[in-house]
PDB file of C-alpha atoms in Angstrom:
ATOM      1  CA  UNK A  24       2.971 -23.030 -53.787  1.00 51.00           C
ATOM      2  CA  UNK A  25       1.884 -20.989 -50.679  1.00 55.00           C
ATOM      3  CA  UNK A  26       1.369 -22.712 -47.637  1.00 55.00           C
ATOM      4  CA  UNK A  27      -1.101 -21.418 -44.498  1.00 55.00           C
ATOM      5  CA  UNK A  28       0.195 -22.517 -41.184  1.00 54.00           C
ATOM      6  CA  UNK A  29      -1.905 -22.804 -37.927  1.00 54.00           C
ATOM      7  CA  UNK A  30      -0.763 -21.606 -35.099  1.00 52.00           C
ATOM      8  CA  UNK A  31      -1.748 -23.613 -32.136  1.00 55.00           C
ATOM      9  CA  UNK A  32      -1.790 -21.908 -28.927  1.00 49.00           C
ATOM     10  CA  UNK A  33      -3.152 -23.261 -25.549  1.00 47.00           C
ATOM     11  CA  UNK A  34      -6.580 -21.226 -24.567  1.00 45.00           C
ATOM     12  CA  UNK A  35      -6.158 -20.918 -21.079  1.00 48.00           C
ATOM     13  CA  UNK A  36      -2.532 -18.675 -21.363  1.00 48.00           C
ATOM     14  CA  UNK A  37      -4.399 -16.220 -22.004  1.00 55.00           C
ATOM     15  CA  UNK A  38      -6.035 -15.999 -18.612  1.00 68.00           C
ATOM     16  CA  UNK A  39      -2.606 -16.186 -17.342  1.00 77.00           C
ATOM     17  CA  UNK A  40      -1.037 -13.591 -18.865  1.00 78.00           C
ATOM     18  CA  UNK A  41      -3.722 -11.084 -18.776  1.00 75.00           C
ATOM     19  CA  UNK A  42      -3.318 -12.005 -14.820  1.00 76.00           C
ATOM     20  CA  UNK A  43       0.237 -11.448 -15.037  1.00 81.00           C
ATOM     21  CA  UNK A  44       0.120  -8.095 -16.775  1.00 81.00           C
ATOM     22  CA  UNK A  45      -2.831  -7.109 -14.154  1.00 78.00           C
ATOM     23  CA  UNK A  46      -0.898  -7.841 -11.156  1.00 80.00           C
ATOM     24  CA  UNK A  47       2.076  -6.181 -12.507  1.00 84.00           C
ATOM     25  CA  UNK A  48       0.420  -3.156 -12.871  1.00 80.00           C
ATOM     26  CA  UNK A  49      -1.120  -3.258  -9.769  1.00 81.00           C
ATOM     27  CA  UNK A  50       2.237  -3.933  -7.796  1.00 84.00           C
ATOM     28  CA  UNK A  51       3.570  -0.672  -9.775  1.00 85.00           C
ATOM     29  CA  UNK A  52       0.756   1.430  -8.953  1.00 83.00           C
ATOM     30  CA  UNK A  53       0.788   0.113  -5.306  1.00 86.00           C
ATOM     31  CA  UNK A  54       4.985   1.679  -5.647  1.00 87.00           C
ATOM     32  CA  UNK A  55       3.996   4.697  -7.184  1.00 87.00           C
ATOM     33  CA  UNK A  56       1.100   5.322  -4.262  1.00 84.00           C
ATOM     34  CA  UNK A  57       3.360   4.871  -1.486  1.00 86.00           C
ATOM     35  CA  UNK A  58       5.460   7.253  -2.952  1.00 87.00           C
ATOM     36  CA  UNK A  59       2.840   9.777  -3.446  1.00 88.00           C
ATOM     37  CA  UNK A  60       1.171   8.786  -0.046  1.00 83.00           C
ATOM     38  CA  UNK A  61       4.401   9.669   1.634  1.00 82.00           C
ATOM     39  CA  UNK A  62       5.360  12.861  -0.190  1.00 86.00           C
ATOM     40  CA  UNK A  63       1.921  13.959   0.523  1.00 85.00           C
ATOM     41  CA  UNK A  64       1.964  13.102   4.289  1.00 80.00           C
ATOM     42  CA  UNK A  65       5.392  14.699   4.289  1.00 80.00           C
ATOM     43  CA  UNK A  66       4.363  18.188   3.006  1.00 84.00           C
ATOM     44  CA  UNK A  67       1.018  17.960   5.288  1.00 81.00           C
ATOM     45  CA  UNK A  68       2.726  17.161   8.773  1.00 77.00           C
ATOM     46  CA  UNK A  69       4.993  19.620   7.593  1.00 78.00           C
ATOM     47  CA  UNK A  70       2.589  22.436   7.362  1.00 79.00           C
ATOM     48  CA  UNK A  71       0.453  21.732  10.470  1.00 77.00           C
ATOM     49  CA  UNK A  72       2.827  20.034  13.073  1.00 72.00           C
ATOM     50  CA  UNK A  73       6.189  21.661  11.818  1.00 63.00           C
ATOM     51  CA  UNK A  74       8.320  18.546  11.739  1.00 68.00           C
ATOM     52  CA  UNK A  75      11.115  17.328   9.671  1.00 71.00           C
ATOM     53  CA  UNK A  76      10.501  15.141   6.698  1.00 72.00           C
ATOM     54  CA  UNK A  77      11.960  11.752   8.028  1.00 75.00           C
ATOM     55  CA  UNK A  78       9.379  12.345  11.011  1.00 77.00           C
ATOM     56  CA  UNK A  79       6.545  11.237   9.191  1.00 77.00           C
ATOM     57  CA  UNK A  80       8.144   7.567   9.357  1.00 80.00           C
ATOM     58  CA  UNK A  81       7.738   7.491  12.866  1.00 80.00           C
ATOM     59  CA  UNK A  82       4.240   7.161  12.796  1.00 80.00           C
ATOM     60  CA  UNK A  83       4.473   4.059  11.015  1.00 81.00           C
ATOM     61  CA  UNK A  84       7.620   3.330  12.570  1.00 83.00           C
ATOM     62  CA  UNK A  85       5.658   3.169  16.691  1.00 83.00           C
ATOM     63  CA  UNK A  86       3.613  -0.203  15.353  1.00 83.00           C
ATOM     64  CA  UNK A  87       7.449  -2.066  14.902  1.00 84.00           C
ATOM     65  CA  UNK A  88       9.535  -0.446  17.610  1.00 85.00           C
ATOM     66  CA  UNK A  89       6.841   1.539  20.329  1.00 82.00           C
ATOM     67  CA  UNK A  90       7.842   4.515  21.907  1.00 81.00           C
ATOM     68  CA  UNK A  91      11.646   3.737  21.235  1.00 84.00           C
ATOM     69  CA  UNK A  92      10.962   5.327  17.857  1.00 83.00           C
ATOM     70  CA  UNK A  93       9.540   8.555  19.105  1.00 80.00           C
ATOM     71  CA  UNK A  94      12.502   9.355  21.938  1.00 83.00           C
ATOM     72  CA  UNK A  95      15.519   8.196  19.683  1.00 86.00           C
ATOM     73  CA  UNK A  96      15.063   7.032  16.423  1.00 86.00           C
ATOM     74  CA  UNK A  97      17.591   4.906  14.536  1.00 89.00           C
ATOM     75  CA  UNK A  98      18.668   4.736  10.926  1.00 89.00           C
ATOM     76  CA  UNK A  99      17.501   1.391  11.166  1.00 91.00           C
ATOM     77  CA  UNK A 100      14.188   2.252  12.639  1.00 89.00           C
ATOM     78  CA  UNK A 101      13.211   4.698  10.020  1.00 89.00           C
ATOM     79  CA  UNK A 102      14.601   1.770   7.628  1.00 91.00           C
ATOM     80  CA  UNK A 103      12.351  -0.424   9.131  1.00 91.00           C
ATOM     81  CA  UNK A 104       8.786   1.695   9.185  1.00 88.00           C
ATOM     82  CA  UNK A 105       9.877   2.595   5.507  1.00 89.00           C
ATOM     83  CA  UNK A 106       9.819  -1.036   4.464  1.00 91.00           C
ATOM     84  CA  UNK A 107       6.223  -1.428   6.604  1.00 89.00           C
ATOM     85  CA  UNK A 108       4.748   1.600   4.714  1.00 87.00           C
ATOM     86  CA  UNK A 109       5.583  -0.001   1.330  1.00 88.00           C
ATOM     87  CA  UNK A 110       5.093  -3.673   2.001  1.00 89.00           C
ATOM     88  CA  UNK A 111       1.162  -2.539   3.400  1.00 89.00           C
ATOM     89  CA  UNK A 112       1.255  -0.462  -0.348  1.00 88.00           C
ATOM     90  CA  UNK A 113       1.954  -3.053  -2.020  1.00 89.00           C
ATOM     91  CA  UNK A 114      -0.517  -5.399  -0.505  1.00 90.00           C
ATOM     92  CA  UNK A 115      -3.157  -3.651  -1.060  1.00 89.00           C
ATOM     93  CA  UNK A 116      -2.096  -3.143  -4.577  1.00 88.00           C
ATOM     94  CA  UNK A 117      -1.462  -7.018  -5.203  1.00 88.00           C
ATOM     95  CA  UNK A 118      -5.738  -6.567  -3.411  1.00 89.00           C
ATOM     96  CA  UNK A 119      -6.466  -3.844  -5.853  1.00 88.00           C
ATOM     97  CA  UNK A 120      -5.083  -6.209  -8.853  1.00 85.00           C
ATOM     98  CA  UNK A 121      -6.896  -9.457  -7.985  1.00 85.00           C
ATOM     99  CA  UNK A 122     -10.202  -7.408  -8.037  1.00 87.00           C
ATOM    100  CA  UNK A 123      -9.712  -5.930 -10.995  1.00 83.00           C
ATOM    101  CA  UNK A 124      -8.683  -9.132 -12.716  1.00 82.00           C
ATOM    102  CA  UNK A 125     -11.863 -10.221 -11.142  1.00 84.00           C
ATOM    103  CA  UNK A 126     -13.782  -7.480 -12.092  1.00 85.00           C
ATOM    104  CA  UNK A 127     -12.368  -7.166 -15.624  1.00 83.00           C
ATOM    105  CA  UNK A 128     -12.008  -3.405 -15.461  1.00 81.00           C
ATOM    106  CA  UNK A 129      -8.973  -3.031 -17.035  1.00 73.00           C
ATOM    107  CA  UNK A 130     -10.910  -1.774 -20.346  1.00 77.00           C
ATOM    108  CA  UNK A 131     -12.766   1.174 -18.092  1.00 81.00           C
ATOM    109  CA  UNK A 132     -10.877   3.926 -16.870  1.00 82.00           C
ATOM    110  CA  UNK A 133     -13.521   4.822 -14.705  1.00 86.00           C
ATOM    111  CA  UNK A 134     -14.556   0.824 -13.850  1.00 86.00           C
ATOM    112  CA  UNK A 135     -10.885   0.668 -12.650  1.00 84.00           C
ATOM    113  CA  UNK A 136     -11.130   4.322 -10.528  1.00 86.00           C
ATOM    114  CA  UNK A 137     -13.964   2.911  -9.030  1.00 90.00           C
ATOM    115  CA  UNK A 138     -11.783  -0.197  -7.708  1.00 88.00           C
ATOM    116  CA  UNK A 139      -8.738   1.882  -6.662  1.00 86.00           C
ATOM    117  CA  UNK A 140     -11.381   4.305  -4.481  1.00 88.00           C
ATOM    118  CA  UNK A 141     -12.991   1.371  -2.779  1.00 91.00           C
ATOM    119  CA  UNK A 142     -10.056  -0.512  -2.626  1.00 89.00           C
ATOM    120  CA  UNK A 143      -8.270   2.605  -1.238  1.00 87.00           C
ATOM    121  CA  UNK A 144     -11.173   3.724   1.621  1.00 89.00           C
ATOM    122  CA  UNK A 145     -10.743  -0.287   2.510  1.00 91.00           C
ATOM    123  CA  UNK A 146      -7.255   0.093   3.369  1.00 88.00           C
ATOM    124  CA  UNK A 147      -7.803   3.685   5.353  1.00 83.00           C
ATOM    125  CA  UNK A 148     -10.014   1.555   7.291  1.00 87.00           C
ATOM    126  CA  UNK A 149      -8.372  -1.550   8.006  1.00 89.00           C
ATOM    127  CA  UNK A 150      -5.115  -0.203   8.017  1.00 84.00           C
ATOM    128  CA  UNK A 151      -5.724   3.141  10.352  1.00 79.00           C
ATOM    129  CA  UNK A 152      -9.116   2.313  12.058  1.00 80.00           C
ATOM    130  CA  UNK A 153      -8.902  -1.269  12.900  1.00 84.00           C
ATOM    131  CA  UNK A 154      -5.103  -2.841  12.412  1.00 84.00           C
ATOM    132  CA  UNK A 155      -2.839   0.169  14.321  1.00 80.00           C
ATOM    133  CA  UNK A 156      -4.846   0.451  17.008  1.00 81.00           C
ATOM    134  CA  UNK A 157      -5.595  -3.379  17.893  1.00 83.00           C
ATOM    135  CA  UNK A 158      -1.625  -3.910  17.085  1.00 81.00           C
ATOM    136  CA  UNK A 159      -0.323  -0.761  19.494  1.00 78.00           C
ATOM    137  CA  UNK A 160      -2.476  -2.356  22.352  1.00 80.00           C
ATOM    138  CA  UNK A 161      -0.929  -5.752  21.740  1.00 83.00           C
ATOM    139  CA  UNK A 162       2.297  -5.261  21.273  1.00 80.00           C
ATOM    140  CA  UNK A 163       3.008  -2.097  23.464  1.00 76.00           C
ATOM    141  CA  UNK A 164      -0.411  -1.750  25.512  1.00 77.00           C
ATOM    142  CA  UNK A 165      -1.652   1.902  23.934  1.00 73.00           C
ATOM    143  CA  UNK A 166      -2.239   2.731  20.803  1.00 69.00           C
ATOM    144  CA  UNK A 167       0.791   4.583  19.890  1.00 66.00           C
ATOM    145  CA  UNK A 168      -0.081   5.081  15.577  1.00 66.00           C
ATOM    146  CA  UNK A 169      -3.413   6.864  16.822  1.00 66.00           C
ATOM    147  CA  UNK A 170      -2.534   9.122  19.405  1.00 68.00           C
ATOM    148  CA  UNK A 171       1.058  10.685  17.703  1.00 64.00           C
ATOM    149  CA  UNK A 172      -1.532  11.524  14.532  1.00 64.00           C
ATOM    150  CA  UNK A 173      -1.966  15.589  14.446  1.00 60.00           C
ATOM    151  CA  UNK A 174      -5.485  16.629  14.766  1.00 57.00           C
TER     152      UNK A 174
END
């Protein structure tokens, strides 16, 4: 005699895991971006201001240490603005997954582009425009991040 089993399962785990697989993705992407970010801000400040490849860190690295990082830089500094550079990634990828668990765009390539461009452009302006200089001018009185940027 064949028997049919139900399986009961709880409706809202669903929710949950879709949430879970979103914001895993998200932190990865947010990983793979600073990577990118990095190599690409390498091989630019390379090219225009002739610098050496950890240099790039120091940008980052003025909003933790202040001009300290720009006369003699430590391991530990460039430790230190390499761990700021991927922590700010990665929250604004945890940002970038919330909306598009919000959003429910993980079914549209170009509904989740859209996100990652707005949600990028969001962080070049609260990040560059608005956070590095008010920080530099707390912390150290000038706005360090803005004015070691190459033209």
């Amino acid at each position: 005699m064949d028997t049919t089993t139900r399986v009961r399962s709880s409706v809202t785990a669903l929710p949950s895991v879709r949430f879970a697989a979103i914001l895993s993705s998200g932190f990865g992407a947010a990983i793979l971006g600073a990577l990118v970010m990095a190599a690409v801000l390498i091989v630019a400040f390379m090219a225009i201001v002739l610098i050496s490849r950890l240099d790039v860190l120091l940008l980052s690295g003025t909003l933790i240490y202040g001009d300290r990082v720009l006369v003699a830089p430590t391991a530990g500094m460039y430790a230190g603005a390499a761990a700021l550079h991927f922590g700010i990634a990665i929250a604004w990828g945890l940002v970038y997954a919330c909306m598009a668990s919000l959003l429910r765009v993980e079914a549209s390539t170009s509904g989740a582009l859209l996100v990652g461009v707005v949600v990028g452009l969001a962080a070049l302006i609260v990040d560059v425009q608005l956070l590095a200089p008010a920080i530099g001018n707390v912390r150290w009185g000038d706005d360090l991040f803005t004015s070691t940027m190459p033209p």
